[in-house]
């Protein structure tokens, strides 16, 4: 079967690597997506194990159209009872970029009508539409004349892990947090610190990775569980296999925040994830924190966008740069922000940069090296 995993812009290669590790074949990346081949087992595994997928779709039909009627006719040719029971509910989500349709919402109505008419023609009855909590989500994608119809096997988006019970203002998407950590190159042998942790998403995601805890562990359900042909025995097998790989290696993962309220919320989320023995959360001012070792990783999501005025942002980012340079020699720091002017105030030259999106905001994820002693000495040493 052809499967499509959706992700955030900038995380396509990260997701492709994840899928390769869990057994995906014939992998190719697209814009905000990875297309691959697999079976039912891989479909379940991709949902349960992938940290950087937003959703996993199973393609059920692909065809070309020239007119609006072509869409209806081709949809009537799909054996819908393979994917949907007559007494179940369904919804159609759509992404349309085609001159064939003057209104982007119209094709979804055509597909809804085709599904209803197909069942009515077969049995005289039809499944109902439920846009709030459907049993089956049909995904329609039209680009020019090419139509792809898929089923959403995830249900609720996969960034909804299930451990975040408390939120601060502008919490970081869990998929983006996991992608940032993977792009940073961090591994559990290095210290990990988020000094502006908010609700604790970055340290929690780091700990889940380090302990090999599946991101799907805290979810109650996935979309594929409502499909005809769902195999609960196979899914239980996957759960047991994954549980055997969970471990608690020795590591130092911590988060801090100047806000006592944020710290309380982060601690709630850490407890919900069962990571109290792994992740340390404390109230602290970043300016007063010191390195706990000779090296480590700082990964942070400071305020940006509309949350602070430009003068306050510039002052904050200048403080971040000063704290990094003076208090964390030997560390690597990764900072995500949409504010390019504020980023300049850090006063360090990025060693690496990635373009990513946080919701609608185009951001840069910048990596900095804090050298022990002078930079020149460190560079000379590395060339020997």
Short mmCIF file of C-alpha atoms in Angstrom, two decimals, residues 98-104:
data_model
loop_
_atom_site.label_atom_id
_atom_site.label_comp_id
_atom_site.label_asym_id
_atom_site.label_seq_id
_atom_site.Cartn_x
_atom_site.Cartn_y
_atom_site.Cartn_z
CA UNK A 98 -6.94 23.43 -9.39
CA UNK A 99 -8.47 25.69 -12.04
CA UNK A 100 -11.15 23.06 -12.65
CA UNK A 101 -12.93 24.24 -9.50
CA UNK A 102 -13.80 27.88 -8.86
CA UNK A 103 -14.60 27.18 -5.20
CA UNK A 104 -12.07 25.16 -3.17
#
